[in-house]
PDB file of C-alpha atoms in Angstrom:
ATOM      1  CA  PRO U   1      20.428  15.369-100.806  1.00 67.00           C
ATOM      2  CA  ALA U   2      19.767  14.673-104.423  1.00 72.00           C
ATOM      3  CA  GLY U   3      23.223  15.172-105.854  1.00 75.00           C
ATOM      4  CA  GLU U   4      23.380  18.980-105.718  1.00 77.00           C
ATOM      5  CA  HIS U   5      27.036  18.804-104.639  1.00 79.00           C
ATOM      6  CA  GLY U   6      27.698  15.379-106.135  1.00 77.00           C
ATOM      7  CA  LEU U   7      26.551  13.782-102.870  1.00 74.00           C
ATOM      8  CA  TYR U   8      23.624  11.449-102.283  1.00 73.00           C
ATOM      9  CA  SER U   9      24.018  10.399 -98.640  1.00 70.00           C
ATOM     10  CA  ASN U  10      23.414  12.482 -95.501  1.00 67.00           C
ATOM     11  CA  SER U  11      26.571  11.067 -93.966  1.00 66.00           C
ATOM     12  CA  GLU U  12      28.798  12.856 -96.450  1.00 67.00           C
ATOM     13  CA  GLY U  13      28.223  16.565 -96.150  1.00 70.00           C
ATOM     14  CA  PHE U  14      26.926  19.712 -94.522  1.00 78.00           C
ATOM     15  CA  TYR U  15      25.227  21.629 -97.305  1.00 76.00           C
ATOM     16  CA  GLU U  16      21.787  23.223 -97.057  1.00 77.00           C
ATOM     17  CA  GLU U  17      20.106  20.355 -98.882  1.00 74.00           C
ATOM     18  CA  PHE U  18      21.179  18.060 -96.026  1.00 73.00           C
ATOM     19  CA  PHE U  19      19.272  20.108 -93.469  1.00 73.00           C
ATOM     20  CA  ARG U  20      16.372  21.829 -95.173  1.00 74.00           C
ATOM     21  CA  THR U  21      13.252  19.881 -94.349  1.00 76.00           C
ATOM     22  CA  PRO U  22       9.760  21.191 -94.921  1.00 80.00           C
ATOM     23  CA  CYS U  23       7.446  21.281 -91.953  1.00 82.00           C
ATOM     24  CA  LEU U  24       3.742  21.035 -92.644  1.00 86.00           C
ATOM     25  CA  LEU U  25       1.350  21.676 -89.800  1.00 87.00           C
ATOM     26  CA  LEU U  26      -2.366  21.168 -90.385  1.00 89.00           C
ATOM     27  CA  TRP U  27      -4.886  22.235 -87.751  1.00 90.00           C
ATOM     28  CA  PRO U  28      -8.036  23.524 -89.468  1.00 91.00           C
ATOM     29  CA  GLY U  29      -9.667  26.380 -87.621  1.00 90.00           C
ATOM     30  CA  ARG U  30      -6.644  26.857 -85.333  1.00 89.00           C
ATOM     31  CA  VAL U  31      -3.649  27.526 -87.570  1.00 88.00           C
ATOM     32  CA  ALA U  32      -4.032  29.753 -90.609  1.00 88.00           C
ATOM     33  CA  PRO U  33      -2.122  28.738 -93.753  1.00 86.00           C
ATOM     34  CA  ARG U  34       1.168  30.623 -94.138  1.00 85.00           C
ATOM     35  CA  VAL U  35       4.791  30.286 -95.055  1.00 86.00           C
ATOM     36  CA  ILE U  36       7.282  31.054 -92.315  1.00 83.00           C
ATOM     37  CA  GLU U  37      10.478  32.514 -93.764  1.00 78.00           C
ATOM     38  CA  VAL U  38      12.608  32.262 -90.598  1.00 78.00           C
ATOM     39  CA  SER U  39      15.102  29.420 -90.145  1.00 80.00           C
ATOM     40  CA  CYS U  40      13.891  26.913 -87.579  1.00 83.00           C
ATOM     41  CA  SER U  41      15.068  23.576 -86.246  1.00 84.00           C
ATOM     42  CA  GLN U  42      13.856  20.484 -84.439  1.00 84.00           C
ATOM     43  CA  LEU U  43      14.640  22.348 -81.210  1.00 85.00           C
ATOM     44  CA  ASP U  44      11.627  24.520 -82.023  1.00 89.00           C
ATOM     45  CA  VAL U  45       9.086  21.666 -82.183  1.00 90.00           C
ATOM     46  CA  ALA U  46       8.316  21.342 -78.451  1.00 92.00           C
ATOM     47  CA  PRO U  47       8.069  25.122 -77.844  1.00 92.00           C
ATOM     48  CA  THR U  48       5.780  25.369 -80.890  1.00 92.00           C
ATOM     49  CA  ILE U  49       3.481  22.666 -79.501  1.00 92.00           C
ATOM     50  CA  LEU U  50       3.322  24.455 -76.135  1.00 94.00           C
ATOM     51  CA  ASP U  51       2.541  27.697 -77.958  1.00 93.00           C
ATOM     52  CA  LEU U  52      -0.206  26.107 -80.061  1.00 92.00           C
ATOM     53  CA  LEU U  53      -1.796  24.580 -76.962  1.00 93.00           C
ATOM     54  CA  ASN U  54      -1.404  27.896 -75.096  1.00 93.00           C
ATOM     55  CA  ILE U  55       0.500  26.174 -72.297  1.00 94.00           C
ATOM     56  CA  GLN U  56       2.526  28.672 -70.283  1.00 91.00           C
ATOM     57  CA  THR U  57       5.041  26.783 -68.187  1.00 89.00           C
ATOM     58  CA  SER U  58       8.680  27.033 -67.295  1.00 87.00           C
ATOM     59  CA  ASN U  59      10.865  24.655 -69.287  1.00 83.00           C
ATOM     60  CA  HIS U  60      14.406  24.082 -70.442  1.00 81.00           C
ATOM     61  CA  PHE U  61      13.736  23.989 -74.171  1.00 84.00           C
ATOM     62  CA  GLU U  62      16.446  25.644 -76.243  1.00 81.00           C
ATOM     63  CA  GLY U  63      14.198  26.531 -79.172  1.00 84.00           C
ATOM     64  CA  ASP U  64      11.364  28.969 -79.790  1.00 88.00           C
ATOM     65  CA  SER U  65       7.889  28.592 -81.167  1.00 90.00           C
ATOM     66  CA  ILE U  66       8.069  28.914 -84.936  1.00 88.00           C
ATOM     67  CA  PHE U  67       5.153  31.354 -84.657  1.00 87.00           C
ATOM     68  CA  LEU U  68       7.127  33.657 -82.362  1.00 84.00           C
ATOM     69  CA  ALA U  69      10.504  33.420 -84.111  1.00 69.00           C
ATOM     70  CA  SER U  70      10.728  36.601 -86.149  1.00 74.00           C
ATOM     71  CA  ASP U  71      14.440  37.384 -86.370  1.00 77.00           C
ATOM     72  CA  PRO U  72      15.821  36.006 -89.653  1.00 72.00           C
ATOM     73  CA  SER U  73      19.360  36.247 -88.247  1.00 76.00           C
ATOM     74  CA  ARG U  74      18.645  34.149 -85.144  1.00 83.00           C
ATOM     75  CA  VAL U  75      21.144  31.346 -84.621  1.00 87.00           C
ATOM     76  CA  VAL U  76      19.866  27.903 -85.601  1.00 86.00           C
ATOM     77  CA  PRO U  77      22.066  24.867 -84.868  1.00 86.00           C
ATOM     78  CA  LEU U  78      22.561  22.096 -87.414  1.00 81.00           C
ATOM     79  CA  VAL U  79      24.131  18.773 -86.475  1.00 78.00           C
ATOM     80  CA  GLN U  80      25.195  16.060 -88.900  1.00 71.00           C
ATOM     81  CA  PRO U  81      26.170  13.252 -86.529  1.00 67.00           C
ATOM     82  CA  TYR U  82      27.153  10.598 -89.045  1.00 64.00           C
ATOM     83  CA  LEU U  83      30.651   9.425 -90.001  1.00 64.00           C
ATOM     84  CA  ASN U  84      32.017  12.827 -90.809  1.00 66.00           C
ATOM     85  CA  GLY U  85      30.529  14.740 -87.862  1.00 81.00           C
ATOM     86  CA  TYR U  86      29.730  18.307 -88.836  1.00 83.00           C
ATOM     87  CA  LEU U  87      28.437  20.952 -86.440  1.00 87.00           C
ATOM     88  CA  ALA U  88      26.966  24.047 -88.005  1.00 88.00           C
ATOM     89  CA  VAL U  89      24.965  27.122 -87.172  1.00 91.00           C
ATOM     90  CA  VAL U  90      22.989  29.370 -89.452  1.00 91.00           C
ATOM     91  CA  SER U  91      22.394  33.009 -88.697  1.00 90.00           C
ATOM     92  CA  TYR U  92      21.057  34.221 -91.991  1.00 89.00           C
ATOM     93  CA  PRO U  93      22.694  35.082 -94.254  1.00 92.00           C
ATOM     94  CA  TYR U  94      25.721  33.306 -92.758  1.00 93.00           C
ATOM     95  CA  LYS U  95      26.339  29.626 -92.185  1.00 92.00           C
ATOM     96  CA  TYR U  96      29.340  28.408 -90.206  1.00 94.00           C
ATOM     97  CA  VAL U  97      30.408  24.744 -90.265  1.00 92.00           C
ATOM     98  CA  PHE U  98      32.985  22.950 -88.125  1.00 91.00           C
ATOM     99  CA  HIS U  99      34.167  19.489 -89.144  1.00 88.00           C
ATOM    100  CA  LEU U 100      34.867  17.431 -86.021  1.00 85.00           C
ATOM    101  CA  ASN U 101      37.257  14.995 -87.692  1.00 85.00           C
ATOM    102  CA  ASP U 102      39.720  17.325 -89.390  1.00 88.00           C
ATOM    103  CA  LYS U 103      38.880  20.587 -87.548  1.00 90.00           C
ATOM    104  CA  MET U 104      38.200  22.359 -90.858  1.00 91.00           C
ATOM    105  CA  GLU U 105      36.019  25.460 -90.777  1.00 93.00           C
ATOM    106  CA  TYR U 106      33.658  26.734 -93.438  1.00 94.00           C
ATOM    107  CA  LEU U 107      31.759  29.994 -93.651  1.00 96.00           C
ATOM    108  CA  PHE U 108      29.251  30.791 -96.357  1.00 95.00           C
ATOM    109  CA  ASN U 109      27.173  33.859 -97.109  1.00 95.00           C
ATOM    110  CA  LEU U 110      23.963  32.195 -98.257  1.00 93.00           C
ATOM    111  CA  ALA U 111      22.524  35.435 -99.642  1.00 93.00           C
ATOM    112  CA  VAL U 112      25.281  35.787-102.248  1.00 96.00           C
ATOM    113  CA  ASP U 113      26.332  32.111-102.404  1.00 95.00           C
ATOM    114  CA  PRO U 114      23.228  29.931-101.907  1.00 91.00           C
ATOM    115  CA  GLY U 115      25.047  26.969-103.489  1.00 91.00           C
ATOM    116  CA  GLU U 116      27.760  27.116-100.799  1.00 92.00           C
ATOM    117  CA  ARG U 117      30.573  27.107-103.366  1.00 92.00           C
ATOM    118  CA  SER U 118      32.825  29.781-101.836  1.00 94.00           C
ATOM    119  CA  ASN U 119      34.243  29.193 -98.345  1.00 95.00           C
ATOM    120  CA  ILE U 120      34.939  32.686 -96.963  1.00 95.00           C
ATOM    121  CA  VAL U 121      36.208  31.622 -93.527  1.00 94.00           C
ATOM    122  CA  ARG U 122      39.814  32.763 -94.148  1.00 91.00           C
ATOM    123  CA  ARG U 123      38.690  36.181 -95.360  1.00 91.00           C
ATOM    124  CA  GLU U 124      36.271  36.589 -92.432  1.00 89.00           C
ATOM    125  CA  GLU U 125      37.951  34.498 -89.703  1.00 81.00           C
ATOM    126  CA  ASN U 126      38.367  37.440 -87.310  1.00 83.00           C
ATOM    127  CA  SER U 127      35.089  39.169 -88.114  1.00 89.00           C
ATOM    128  CA  ASP U 128      32.378  39.596 -85.503  1.00 92.00           C
ATOM    129  CA  VAL U 129      30.043  37.252 -87.392  1.00 90.00           C
ATOM    130  CA  ALA U 130      32.631  34.450 -87.613  1.00 91.00           C
ATOM    131  CA  GLN U 131      33.489  34.785 -83.920  1.00 92.00           C
ATOM    132  CA  ARG U 132      29.796  34.795 -82.913  1.00 92.00           C
ATOM    133  CA  LEU U 133      29.034  31.687 -84.976  1.00 93.00           C
ATOM    134  CA  ARG U 134      32.168  29.910 -83.707  1.00 93.00           C
ATOM    135  CA  THR U 135      31.012  30.626 -80.154  1.00 91.00           C
ATOM    136  CA  ASN U 136      27.651  29.040 -80.935  1.00 89.00           C
ATOM    137  CA  VAL U 137      29.286  25.885 -82.307  1.00 89.00           C
ATOM    138  CA  ASN U 138      31.478  25.730 -79.197  1.00 88.00           C
ATOM    139  CA  ALA U 139      28.273  25.876 -77.146  1.00 87.00           C
ATOM    140  CA  LEU U 140      27.041  22.789 -79.032  1.00 83.00           C
ATOM    141  CA  LEU U 141      30.253  20.996 -78.065  1.00 84.00           C
ATOM    142  CA  TRP U 142      29.819  22.118 -74.451  1.00 86.00           C
ATOM    143  CA  HIS U 143      26.228  20.814 -74.395  1.00 79.00           C
ATOM    144  CA  GLU U 144      27.469  17.461 -75.706  1.00 78.00           C
ATOM    145  CA  THR U 145      30.027  17.287 -72.886  1.00 81.00           C
ATOM    146  CA  ILE U 146      27.313  18.009 -70.312  1.00 83.00           C
ATOM    147  CA  LEU U 147      25.206  15.153 -71.711  1.00 77.00           C
ATOM    148  CA  GLU U 148      28.108  12.702 -71.937  1.00 80.00           C
ATOM    149  CA  GLU U 149      29.072  13.393 -68.328  1.00 83.00           C
ATOM    150  CA  ASN U 150      25.456  13.042 -67.156  1.00 81.00           C
ATOM    151  CA  ARG U 151      25.437  16.524 -65.650  1.00 78.00           C
ATOM    152  CA  VAL U 152      21.985  17.497 -66.913  1.00 72.00           C
ATOM    153  CA  TRP U 153      20.118  16.852 -63.666  1.00 69.00           C
ATOM    154  CA  PRO U 154      21.558  17.237 -60.168  1.00 65.00           C
ATOM    155  CA  PRO U 155      21.722  14.028 -58.136  1.00 61.00           C
ATOM    156  CA  PRO U 156      18.805  13.628 -55.700  1.00 61.00           C
ATOM    157  CA  GLY U 157      19.676  14.979 -52.267  1.00 62.00           C
ATOM    158  CA  GLY U 158      23.046  16.104 -53.592  1.00 56.00           C
ATOM    159  CA  ARG U 159      24.372  12.523 -53.560  1.00 52.00           C
ATOM    160  CA  GLN U 160      25.528  10.358 -56.416  1.00 50.00           C
ATOM    161  CA  TYR U 161      22.829   8.162 -57.962  1.00 45.00           C
ATOM    162  CA  GLU U 162      24.656   4.963 -57.016  1.00 48.00           C
ATOM    163  CA  GLU U 163      24.695   6.024 -53.347  1.00 44.00           C
ATOM    164  CA  ALA U 164      20.989   6.848 -53.354  1.00 43.00           C
ATOM    165  CA  ASN U 165      19.973   3.361 -54.567  1.00 42.00           C
TER     166      ASN U 165
END
């Protein structure tokens, strides 16, 4: 951030300037120059590499190749893990933010409010879009629980790791 909302540190906020990062991919003769207008995230990096290398394999990646992502309203997670802990999802034109510390919610329509000045969560709190985006943030919290409890991979032979060693 460069002070757009009076903030200069990533640990302080959740606005678009905290998350928007250009991605430049150069591969002469393999990737034609273009601008991709769909929201993407770091979750899309590994699937994009597999796509570029034409590797077809089963995987557990959550993202999509940036070259295959065509739905501008697809849900893209945003995580600001610093002091304030914000979880957000963007499904253009909407952006939903949940503040872990004080449980505050924010909802912005980026098409009409690109500066994120008007929080419309109270007006839209029971709308389908707010409920869908809330569900996606809850999924982020659920994924975090799975990681913290080390439930990503099943124990070998169905036993606990300590017993197997």
